[in-house]
Short mmCIF file of C-alpha atoms in Angstrom, two decimals:
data_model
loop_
_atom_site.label_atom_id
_atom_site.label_comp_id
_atom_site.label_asym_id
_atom_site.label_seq_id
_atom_site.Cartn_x
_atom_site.Cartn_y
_atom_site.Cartn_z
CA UNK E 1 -27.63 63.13 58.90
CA UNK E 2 -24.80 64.95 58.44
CA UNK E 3 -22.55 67.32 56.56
CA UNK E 4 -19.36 66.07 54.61
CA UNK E 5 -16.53 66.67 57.41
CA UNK E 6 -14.24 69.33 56.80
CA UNK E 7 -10.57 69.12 58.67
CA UNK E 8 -9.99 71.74 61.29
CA UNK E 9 -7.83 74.73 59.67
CA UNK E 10 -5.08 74.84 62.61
CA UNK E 11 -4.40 78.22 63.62
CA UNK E 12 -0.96 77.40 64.58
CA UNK E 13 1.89 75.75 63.77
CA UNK E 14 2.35 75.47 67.37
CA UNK E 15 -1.08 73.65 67.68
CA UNK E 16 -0.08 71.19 64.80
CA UNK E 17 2.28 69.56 67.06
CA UNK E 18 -0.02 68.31 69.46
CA UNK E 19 -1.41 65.17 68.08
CA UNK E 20 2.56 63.77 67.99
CA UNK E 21 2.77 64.44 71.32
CA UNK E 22 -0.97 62.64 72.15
CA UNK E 23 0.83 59.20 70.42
CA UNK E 24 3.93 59.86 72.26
CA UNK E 25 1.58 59.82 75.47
CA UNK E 26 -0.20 56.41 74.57
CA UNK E 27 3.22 54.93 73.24
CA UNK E 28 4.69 55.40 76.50
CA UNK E 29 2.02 53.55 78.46
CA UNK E 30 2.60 50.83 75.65
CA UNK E 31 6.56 50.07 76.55
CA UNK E 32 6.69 50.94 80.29
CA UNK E 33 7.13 47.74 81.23
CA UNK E 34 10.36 47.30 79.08
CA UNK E 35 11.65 50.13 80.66
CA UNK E 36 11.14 49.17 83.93
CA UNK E 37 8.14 51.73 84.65
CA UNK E 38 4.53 50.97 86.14
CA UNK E 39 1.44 52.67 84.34
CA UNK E 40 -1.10 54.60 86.21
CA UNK E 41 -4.67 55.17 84.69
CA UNK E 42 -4.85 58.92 86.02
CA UNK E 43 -7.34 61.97 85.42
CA UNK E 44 -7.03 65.35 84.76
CA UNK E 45 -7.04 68.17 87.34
CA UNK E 46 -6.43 65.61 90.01
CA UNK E 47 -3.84 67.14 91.56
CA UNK E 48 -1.23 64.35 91.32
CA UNK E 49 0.64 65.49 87.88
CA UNK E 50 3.70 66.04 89.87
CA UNK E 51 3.71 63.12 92.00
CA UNK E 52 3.41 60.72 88.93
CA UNK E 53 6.29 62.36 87.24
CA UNK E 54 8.61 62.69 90.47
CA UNK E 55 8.38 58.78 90.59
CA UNK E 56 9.05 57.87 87.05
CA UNK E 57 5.14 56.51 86.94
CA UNK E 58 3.54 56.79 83.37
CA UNK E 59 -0.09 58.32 83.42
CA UNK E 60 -2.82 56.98 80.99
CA UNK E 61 -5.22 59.68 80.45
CA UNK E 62 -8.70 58.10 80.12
CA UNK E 63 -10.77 61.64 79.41
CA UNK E 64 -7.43 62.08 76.71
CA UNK E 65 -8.28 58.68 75.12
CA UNK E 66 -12.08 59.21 74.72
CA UNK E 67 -11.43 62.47 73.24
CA UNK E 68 -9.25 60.73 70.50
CA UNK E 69 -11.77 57.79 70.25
CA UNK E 70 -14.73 60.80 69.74
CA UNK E 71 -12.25 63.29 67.23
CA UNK E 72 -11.53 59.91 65.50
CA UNK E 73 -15.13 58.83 64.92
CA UNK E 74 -14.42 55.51 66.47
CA UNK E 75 -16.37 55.18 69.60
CA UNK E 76 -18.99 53.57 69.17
CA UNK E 77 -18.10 50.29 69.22
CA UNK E 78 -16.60 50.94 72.91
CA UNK E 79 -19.36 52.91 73.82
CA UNK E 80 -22.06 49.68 73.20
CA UNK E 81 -19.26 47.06 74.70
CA UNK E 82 -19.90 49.40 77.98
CA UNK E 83 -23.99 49.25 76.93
CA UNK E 84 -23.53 45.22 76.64
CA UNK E 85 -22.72 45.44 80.70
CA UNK E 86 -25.26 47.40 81.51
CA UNK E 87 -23.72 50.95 81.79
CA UNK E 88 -25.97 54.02 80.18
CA UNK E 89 -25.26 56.06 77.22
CA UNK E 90 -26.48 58.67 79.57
CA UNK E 91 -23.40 58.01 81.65
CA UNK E 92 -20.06 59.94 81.20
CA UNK E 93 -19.09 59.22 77.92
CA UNK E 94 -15.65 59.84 78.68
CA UNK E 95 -15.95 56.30 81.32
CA UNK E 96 -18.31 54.58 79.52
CA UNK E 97 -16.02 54.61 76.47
CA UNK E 98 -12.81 54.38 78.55
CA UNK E 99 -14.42 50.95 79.96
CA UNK E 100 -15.45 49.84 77.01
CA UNK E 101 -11.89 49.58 75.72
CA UNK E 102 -11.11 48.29 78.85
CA UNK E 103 -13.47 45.32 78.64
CA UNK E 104 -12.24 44.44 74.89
CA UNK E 105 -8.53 44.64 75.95
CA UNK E 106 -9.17 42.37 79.14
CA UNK E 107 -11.65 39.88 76.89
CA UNK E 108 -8.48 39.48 74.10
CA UNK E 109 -5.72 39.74 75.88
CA UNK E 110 -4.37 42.63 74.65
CA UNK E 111 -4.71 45.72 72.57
CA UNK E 112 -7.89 45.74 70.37
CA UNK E 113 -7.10 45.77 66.91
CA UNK E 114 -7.69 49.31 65.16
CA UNK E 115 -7.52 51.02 69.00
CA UNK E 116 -6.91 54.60 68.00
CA UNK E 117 -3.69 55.59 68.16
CA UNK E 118 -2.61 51.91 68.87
CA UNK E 119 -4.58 52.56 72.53
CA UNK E 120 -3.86 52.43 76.19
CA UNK E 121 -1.41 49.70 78.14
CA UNK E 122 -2.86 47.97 80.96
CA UNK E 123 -2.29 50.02 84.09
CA UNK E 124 -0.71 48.62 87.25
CA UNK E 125 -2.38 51.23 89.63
CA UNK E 126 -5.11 53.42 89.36
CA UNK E 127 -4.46 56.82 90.76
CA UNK E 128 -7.92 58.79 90.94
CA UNK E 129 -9.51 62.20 92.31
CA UNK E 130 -13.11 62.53 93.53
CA UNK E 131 -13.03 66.36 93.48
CA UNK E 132 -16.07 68.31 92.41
CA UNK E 133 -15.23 68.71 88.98
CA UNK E 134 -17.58 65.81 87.83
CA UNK E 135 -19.47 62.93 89.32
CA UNK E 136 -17.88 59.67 88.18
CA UNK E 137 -14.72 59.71 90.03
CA UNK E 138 -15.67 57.95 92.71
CA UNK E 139 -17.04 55.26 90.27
CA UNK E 140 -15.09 54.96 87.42
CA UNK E 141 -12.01 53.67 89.06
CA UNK E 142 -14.43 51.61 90.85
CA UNK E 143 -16.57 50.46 87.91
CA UNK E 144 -12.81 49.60 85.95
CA UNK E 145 -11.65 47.96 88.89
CA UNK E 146 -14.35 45.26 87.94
CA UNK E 147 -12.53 43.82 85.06
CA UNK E 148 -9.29 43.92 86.38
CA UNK E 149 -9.59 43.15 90.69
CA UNK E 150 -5.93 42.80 90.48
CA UNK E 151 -4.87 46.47 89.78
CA UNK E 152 -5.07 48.72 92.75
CA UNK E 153 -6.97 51.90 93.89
CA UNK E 154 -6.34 54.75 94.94
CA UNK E 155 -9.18 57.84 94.87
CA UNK E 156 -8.67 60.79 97.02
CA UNK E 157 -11.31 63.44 97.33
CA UNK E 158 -9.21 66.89 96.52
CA UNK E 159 -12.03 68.80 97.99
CA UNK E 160 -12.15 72.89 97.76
CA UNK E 161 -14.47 75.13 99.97
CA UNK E 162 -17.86 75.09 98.40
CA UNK E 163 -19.48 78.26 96.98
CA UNK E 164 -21.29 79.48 99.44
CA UNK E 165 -22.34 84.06 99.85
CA UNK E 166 -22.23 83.63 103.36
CA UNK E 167 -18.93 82.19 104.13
CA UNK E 168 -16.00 84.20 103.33
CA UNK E 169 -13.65 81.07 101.68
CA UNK E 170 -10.58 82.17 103.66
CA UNK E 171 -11.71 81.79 107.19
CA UNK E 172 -12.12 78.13 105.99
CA UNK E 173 -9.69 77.32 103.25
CA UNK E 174 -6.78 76.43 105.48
CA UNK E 175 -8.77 72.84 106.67
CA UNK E 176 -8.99 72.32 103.35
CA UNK E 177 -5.61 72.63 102.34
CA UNK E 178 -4.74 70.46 105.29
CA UNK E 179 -6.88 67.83 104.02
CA UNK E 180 -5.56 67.82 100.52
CA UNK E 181 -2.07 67.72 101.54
CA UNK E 182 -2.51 64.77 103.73
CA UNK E 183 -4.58 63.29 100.84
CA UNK E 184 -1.38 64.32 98.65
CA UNK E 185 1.08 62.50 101.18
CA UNK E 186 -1.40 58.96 101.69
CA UNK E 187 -1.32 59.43 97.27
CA UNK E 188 2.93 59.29 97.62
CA UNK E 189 2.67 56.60 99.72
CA UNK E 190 0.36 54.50 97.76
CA UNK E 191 2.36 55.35 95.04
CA UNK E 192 5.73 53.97 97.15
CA UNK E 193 4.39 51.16 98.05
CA UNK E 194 3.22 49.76 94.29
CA UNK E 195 6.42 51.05 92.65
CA UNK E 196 8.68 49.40 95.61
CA UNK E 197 10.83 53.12 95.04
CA UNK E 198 11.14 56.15 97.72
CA UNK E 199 9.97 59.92 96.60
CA UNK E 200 12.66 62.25 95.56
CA UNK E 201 11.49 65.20 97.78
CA UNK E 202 13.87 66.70 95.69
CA UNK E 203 12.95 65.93 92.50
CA UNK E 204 9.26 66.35 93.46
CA UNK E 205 10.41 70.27 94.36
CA UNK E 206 12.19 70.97 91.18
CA UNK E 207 9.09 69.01 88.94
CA UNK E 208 6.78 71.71 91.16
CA UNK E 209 8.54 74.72 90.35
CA UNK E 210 8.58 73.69 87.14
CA UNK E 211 5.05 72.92 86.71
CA UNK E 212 4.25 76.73 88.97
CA UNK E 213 6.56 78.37 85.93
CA UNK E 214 4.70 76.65 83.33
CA UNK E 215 1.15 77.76 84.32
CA UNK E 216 2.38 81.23 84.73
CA UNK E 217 4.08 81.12 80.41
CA UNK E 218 0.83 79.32 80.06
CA UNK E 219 -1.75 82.40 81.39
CA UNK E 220 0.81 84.90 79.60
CA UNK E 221 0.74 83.17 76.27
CA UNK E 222 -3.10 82.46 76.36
CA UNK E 223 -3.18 86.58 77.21
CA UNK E 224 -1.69 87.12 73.77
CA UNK E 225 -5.09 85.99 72.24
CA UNK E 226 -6.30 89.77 73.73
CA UNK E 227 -5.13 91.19 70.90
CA UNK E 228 -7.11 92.34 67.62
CA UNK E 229 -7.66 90.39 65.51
CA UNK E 230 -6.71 87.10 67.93
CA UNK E 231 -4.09 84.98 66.26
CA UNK E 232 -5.33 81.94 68.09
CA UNK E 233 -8.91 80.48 69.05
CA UNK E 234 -10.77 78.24 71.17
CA UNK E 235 -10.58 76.16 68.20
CA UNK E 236 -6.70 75.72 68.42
CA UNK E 237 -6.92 75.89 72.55
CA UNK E 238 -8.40 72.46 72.18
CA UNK E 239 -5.21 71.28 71.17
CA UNK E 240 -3.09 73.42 72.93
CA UNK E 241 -4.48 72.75 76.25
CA UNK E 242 -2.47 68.80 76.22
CA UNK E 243 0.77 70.06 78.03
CA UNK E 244 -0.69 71.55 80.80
CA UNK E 245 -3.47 69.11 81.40
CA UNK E 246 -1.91 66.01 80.61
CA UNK E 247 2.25 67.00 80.39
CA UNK E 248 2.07 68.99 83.68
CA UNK E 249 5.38 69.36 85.12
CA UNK E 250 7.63 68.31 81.92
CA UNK E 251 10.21 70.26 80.30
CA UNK E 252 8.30 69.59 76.80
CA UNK E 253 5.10 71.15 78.16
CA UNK E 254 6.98 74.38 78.79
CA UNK E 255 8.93 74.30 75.91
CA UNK E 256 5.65 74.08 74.09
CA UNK E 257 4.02 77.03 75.11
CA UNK E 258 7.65 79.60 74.89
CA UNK E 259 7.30 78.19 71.40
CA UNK E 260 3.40 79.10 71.04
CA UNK E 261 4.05 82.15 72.69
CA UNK E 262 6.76 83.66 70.13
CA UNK E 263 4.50 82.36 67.10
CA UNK E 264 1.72 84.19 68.80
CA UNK E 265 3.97 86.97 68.89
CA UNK E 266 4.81 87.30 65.56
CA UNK E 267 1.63 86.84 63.95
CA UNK E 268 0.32 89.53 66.25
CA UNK E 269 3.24 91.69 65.07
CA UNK E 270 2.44 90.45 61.44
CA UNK E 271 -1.61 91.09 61.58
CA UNK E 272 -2.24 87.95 60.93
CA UNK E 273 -5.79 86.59 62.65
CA UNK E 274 -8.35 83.34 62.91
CA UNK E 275 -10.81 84.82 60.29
CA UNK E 276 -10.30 86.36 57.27
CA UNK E 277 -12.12 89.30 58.96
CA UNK E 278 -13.28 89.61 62.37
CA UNK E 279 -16.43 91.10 63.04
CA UNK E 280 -17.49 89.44 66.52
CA UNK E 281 -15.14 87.76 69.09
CA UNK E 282 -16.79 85.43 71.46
CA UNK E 283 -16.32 83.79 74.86
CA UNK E 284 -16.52 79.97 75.22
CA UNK E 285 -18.42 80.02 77.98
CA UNK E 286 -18.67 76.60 79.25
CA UNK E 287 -18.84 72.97 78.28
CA UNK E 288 -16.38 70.66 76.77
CA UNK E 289 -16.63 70.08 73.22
CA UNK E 290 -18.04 67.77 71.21
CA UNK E 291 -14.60 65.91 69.95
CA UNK E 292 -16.12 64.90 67.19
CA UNK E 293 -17.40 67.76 65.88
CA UNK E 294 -14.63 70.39 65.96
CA UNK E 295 -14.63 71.47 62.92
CA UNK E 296 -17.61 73.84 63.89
CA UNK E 297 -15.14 76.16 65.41
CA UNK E 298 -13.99 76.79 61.62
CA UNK E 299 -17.62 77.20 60.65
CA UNK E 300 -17.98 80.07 63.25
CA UNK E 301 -14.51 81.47 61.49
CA UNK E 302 -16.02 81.44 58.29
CA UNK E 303 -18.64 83.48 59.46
CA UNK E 304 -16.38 86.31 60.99
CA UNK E 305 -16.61 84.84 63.99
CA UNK E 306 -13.53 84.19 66.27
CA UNK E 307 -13.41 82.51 70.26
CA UNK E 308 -10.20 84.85 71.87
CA UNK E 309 -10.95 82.80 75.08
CA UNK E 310 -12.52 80.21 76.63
CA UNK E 311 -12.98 78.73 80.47
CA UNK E 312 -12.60 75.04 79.27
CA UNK E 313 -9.45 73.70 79.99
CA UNK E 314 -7.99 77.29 80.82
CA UNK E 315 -6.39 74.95 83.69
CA UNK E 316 -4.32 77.73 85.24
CA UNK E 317 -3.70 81.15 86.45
CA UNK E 318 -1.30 83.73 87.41
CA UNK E 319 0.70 82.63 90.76
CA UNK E 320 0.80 86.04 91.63
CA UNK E 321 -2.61 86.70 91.62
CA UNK E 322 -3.79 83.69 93.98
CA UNK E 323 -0.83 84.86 96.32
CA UNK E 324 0.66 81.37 97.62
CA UNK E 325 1.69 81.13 100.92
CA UNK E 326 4.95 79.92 101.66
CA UNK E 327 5.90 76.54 102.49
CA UNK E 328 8.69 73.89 102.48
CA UNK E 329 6.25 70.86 101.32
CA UNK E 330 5.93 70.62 97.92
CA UNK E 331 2.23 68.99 98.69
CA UNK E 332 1.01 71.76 100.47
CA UNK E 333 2.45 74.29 97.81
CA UNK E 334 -0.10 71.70 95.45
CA UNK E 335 -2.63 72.14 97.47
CA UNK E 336 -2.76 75.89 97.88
CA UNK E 337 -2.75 76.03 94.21
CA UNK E 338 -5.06 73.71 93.63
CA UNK E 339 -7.66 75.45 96.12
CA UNK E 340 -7.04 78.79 95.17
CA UNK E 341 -7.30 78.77 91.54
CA UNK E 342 -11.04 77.14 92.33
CA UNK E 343 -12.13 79.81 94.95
CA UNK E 344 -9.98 83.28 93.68
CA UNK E 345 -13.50 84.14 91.95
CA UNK E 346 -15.36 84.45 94.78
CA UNK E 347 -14.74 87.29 96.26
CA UNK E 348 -15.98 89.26 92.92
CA UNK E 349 -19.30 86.71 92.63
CA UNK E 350 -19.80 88.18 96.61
CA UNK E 351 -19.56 91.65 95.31
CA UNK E 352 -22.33 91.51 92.84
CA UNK E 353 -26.14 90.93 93.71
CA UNK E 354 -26.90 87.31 92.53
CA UNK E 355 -23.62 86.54 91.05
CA UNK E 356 -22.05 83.50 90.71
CA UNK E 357 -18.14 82.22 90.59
CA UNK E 358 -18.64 80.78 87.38
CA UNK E 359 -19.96 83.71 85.66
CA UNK E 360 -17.70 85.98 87.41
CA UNK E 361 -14.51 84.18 85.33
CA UNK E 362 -16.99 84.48 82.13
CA UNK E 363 -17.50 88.53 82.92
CA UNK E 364 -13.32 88.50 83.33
CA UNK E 365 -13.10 87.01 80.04
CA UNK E 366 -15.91 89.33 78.16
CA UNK E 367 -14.51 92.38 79.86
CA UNK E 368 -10.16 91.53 79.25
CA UNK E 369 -10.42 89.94 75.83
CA UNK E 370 -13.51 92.47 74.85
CA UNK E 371 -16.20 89.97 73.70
CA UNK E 372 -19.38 90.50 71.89
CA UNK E 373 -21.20 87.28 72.78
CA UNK E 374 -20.68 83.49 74.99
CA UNK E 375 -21.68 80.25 73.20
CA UNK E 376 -22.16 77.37 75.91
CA UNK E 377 -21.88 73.65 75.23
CA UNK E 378 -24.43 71.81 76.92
CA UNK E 379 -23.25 67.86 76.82
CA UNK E 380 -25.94 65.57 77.84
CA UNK E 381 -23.54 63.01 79.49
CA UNK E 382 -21.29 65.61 81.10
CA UNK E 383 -24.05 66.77 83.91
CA UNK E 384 -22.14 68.15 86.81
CA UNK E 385 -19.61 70.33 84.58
CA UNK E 386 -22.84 71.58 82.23
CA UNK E 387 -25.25 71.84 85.06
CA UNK E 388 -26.58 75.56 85.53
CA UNK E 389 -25.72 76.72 81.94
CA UNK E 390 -29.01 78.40 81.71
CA UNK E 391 -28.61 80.04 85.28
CA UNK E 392 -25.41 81.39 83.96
CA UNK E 393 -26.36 83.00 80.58
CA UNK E 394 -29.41 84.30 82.45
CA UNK E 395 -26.97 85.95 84.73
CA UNK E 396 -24.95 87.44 82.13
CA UNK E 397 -28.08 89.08 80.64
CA UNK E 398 -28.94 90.49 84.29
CA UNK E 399 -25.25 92.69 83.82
CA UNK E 400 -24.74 93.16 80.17
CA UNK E 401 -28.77 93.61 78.98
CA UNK E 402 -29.93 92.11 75.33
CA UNK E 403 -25.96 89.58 75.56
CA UNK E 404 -25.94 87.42 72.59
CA UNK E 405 -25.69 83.55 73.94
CA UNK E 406 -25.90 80.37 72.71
CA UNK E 407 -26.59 77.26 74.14
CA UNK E 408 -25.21 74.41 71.87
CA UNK E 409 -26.56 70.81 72.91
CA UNK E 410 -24.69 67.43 71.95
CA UNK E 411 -22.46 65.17 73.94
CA UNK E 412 -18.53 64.87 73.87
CA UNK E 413 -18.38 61.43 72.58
CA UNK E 414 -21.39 59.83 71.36
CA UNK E 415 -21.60 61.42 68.16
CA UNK E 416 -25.27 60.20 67.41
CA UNK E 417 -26.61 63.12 69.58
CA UNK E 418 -25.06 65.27 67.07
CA UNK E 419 -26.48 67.10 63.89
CA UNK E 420 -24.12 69.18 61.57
CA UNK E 421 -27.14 70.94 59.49
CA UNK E 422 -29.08 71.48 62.33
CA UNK E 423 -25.58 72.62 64.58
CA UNK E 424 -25.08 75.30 62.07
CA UNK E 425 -28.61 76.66 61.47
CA UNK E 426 -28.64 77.47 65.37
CA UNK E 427 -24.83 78.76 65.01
CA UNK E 428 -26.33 80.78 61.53
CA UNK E 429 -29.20 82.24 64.30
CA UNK E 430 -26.44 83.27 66.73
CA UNK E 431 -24.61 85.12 64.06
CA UNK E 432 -27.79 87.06 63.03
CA UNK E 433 -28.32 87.90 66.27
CA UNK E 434 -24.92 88.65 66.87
CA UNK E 435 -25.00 91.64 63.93
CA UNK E 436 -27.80 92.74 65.20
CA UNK E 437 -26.14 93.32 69.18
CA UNK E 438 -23.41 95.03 67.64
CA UNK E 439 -25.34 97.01 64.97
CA UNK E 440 -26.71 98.26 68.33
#
């Protein structure tokens, strides 16, 4: 059972914008083919953002789509056309939903009537990235491939040197970067070949240094959120986190965030904050959300409580501090980036007895946005990304003593794992606990 919904407060104006932009995303896959245009079902932090947009290809988000399906309480019905052929619920819910659709569109013909947000266009090319960030990539493309054998594949692996205390990541970081540039490069040329058109090199450098400026506005915006009170939370960072992880490389995503930036600005200026008063500010710590269920950020605002940062979707960091080196490819300037943003924590998690990277970026956060507390997500279809939760709040107790954390449990689309009344009575705990820490 649950509790009558409440809508999600929006921080921002800035923020308000963002579903507009989602439907101008899935209206685009929609008409590329009147325009001339092939789609490509693509993923996020794969690496190719660039690429696609250099060659005029339109992405279709899949993890974007779910999240819409889940936020629009309409995925079940996709979720048990996946269960019909066999594929868990205790899959990713992100695929298993993503292939549902798929299998309705491929059975009729067409769009499914009531898709939310009138859906996702057929692509012509699949354009995916096994990298460590979560364990279906390898099969997802694969498993959609199965309903439509006529739409190519192409999965690179986008690996980045693996944690490990005994191996410094720089003496072995440059194999990697050779190996994700010539995964880059194979990833243009599959791309040439299916669209029958040459790269720009050109246009591919100008869409990069676009993209490198944009992370940077992105870091320096989200950095505004260190002030007190915060005038934006991990509430509105849900939204706000669509340019750079699904725009990448567009004018319009860095447009976006100069805009969010001088709103953030002025209500800074103004006083103006997420709660009516703030008495604790919190770290998400990990986990994405439950998409469905976002309106228990405003419950946590009600109670005082506001989230100044977050390491979900904070997709970026300062270029300066992962200090590029220089080169004339546009593929191995990806690369580099890509690489270094994963592995500029270890150095710090080396530093301190039984540290890990992951906790090290949630210590940044506690100690540059001065946090009281870390609530975690734990998503019972999402098991690579949520794995070690525990670990790391166990951690975070080893450096900061008696640290208020919670563990929320649910999933990030299959909204019968969920329970408002019993969401908030854990979230009610946390808050007592919480006055208690700071009382301290």
């Amino acid at each position: 059972m649950t509790e009558q919904r409440k809508p999600r407060a929006l921080a921002t104006k800035t923020a308000a914008k963002v579903p507009k932009m989602v439907k101008a995303n899935l209206a685009a896959t929609l008409s590329a083919k009147e325009q001339g245009k092939k789609v490509a079902y693509a993923y996020i932090q794969d690496a190719h953002d660039e690429i696609l947009q250099a060659m005029d290809i339109v992405p279709a988000w899949g993890e974007s789509f779910s999240g819409i399906c889940a936020a629009k309480r309409d995925a079940e019905k996709y979720l048990q056309k996946a269960e019909s052929d066999n594929f868990s619920r205790s899959l990713c819910t992100y695929a298993t939903c993503n292939l549902g659709f798929d299998m309705f569109r491929e059975e009729l013909g067409g769009i499914p009537p009531g898709a939310p947000w009138g859906g996702m266009g057929r692509p012509d090319m699949i354009i995916g990235s096994a990298q460590q960030l979560c364990d279906p990539r390898f099969k997802w493309p694969q498993a959609t491939q199965h309903y439509m054998p006529d739409v190519p594949v192409f999965v690179g692996g986008m690996y980045y040197p693996p944690w490990d205390r005994n191996i410094d990541q720089k003496d072995v970081e440059k194999f990697y970067v050779k190996y994700a540039t010539q995964e880059l490069h194979a990833c243009v040329s599959f791309c040439e070949k299916h669209t029958g058109k040459k790269m720009d090199w050109d246009r591919l450098e100008a869409i990069v240094d676009l993209s490198d400026r944009t992370w940077d506005l992105f870091i320096d915006t989200y950095d505004l959120r260190k002030a007190m009170p915060t005038p934006m939370d991990t509430g509105d960072a849900m939204n706000t986190m669509v340019p750079i992880t699904f725009m990448l490389g567009t004018q319009e995503a860095y447009d976006f965030y100069a805009e969010l930036n001088t709103e953030l600005k002025q209500k800074i200026k103004d006083g103006k904050g997420v709660a009516d008063e703030e008495k604790y500010r919190l770290a998400w710590g990990a986990g994405l959300p439950s998409w469905f269920a976002l309106g228990d950020f405003q419950y946590f605002n009600e109670k005082g409580a506001v989230f100044p940062a977050e390491t979900t979707y904070r997709v970026a960091e300062k270029l300066s501090r992962l200090d590029l080196p220089k080169t004339s490819d546009p593929l191995e300037h990806i690369a580099w980036r890509f690489i270094r943003y994963y592995t500029h924590w270890y150095d710090k998690a080396r530093k301190r007895q039984g540290s890990i990277p992951k906790v090290e970026r949630i210590i940044e956060l506690i100690e540059d946005y001065k946090l009281d507390g870390v609530v975690f997500h734990s998503a019972f279809s999402c098991r690579s990304w949520h794995a070690g939760i525990i670990h790391q709040a166990e951690i975070l107790k080893k450096v900061y003593g008696d640290i208020p954390t919670l563990i929320m449990e649910g999933d990030i689309v299959d909204i019968s794992t969920y329970n408002e009344v019993d969401t908030h009575n854990r979230i009610d705990a946390f808050i007592e606990a919480l006055t208690t820490y700071k009382a301290r």
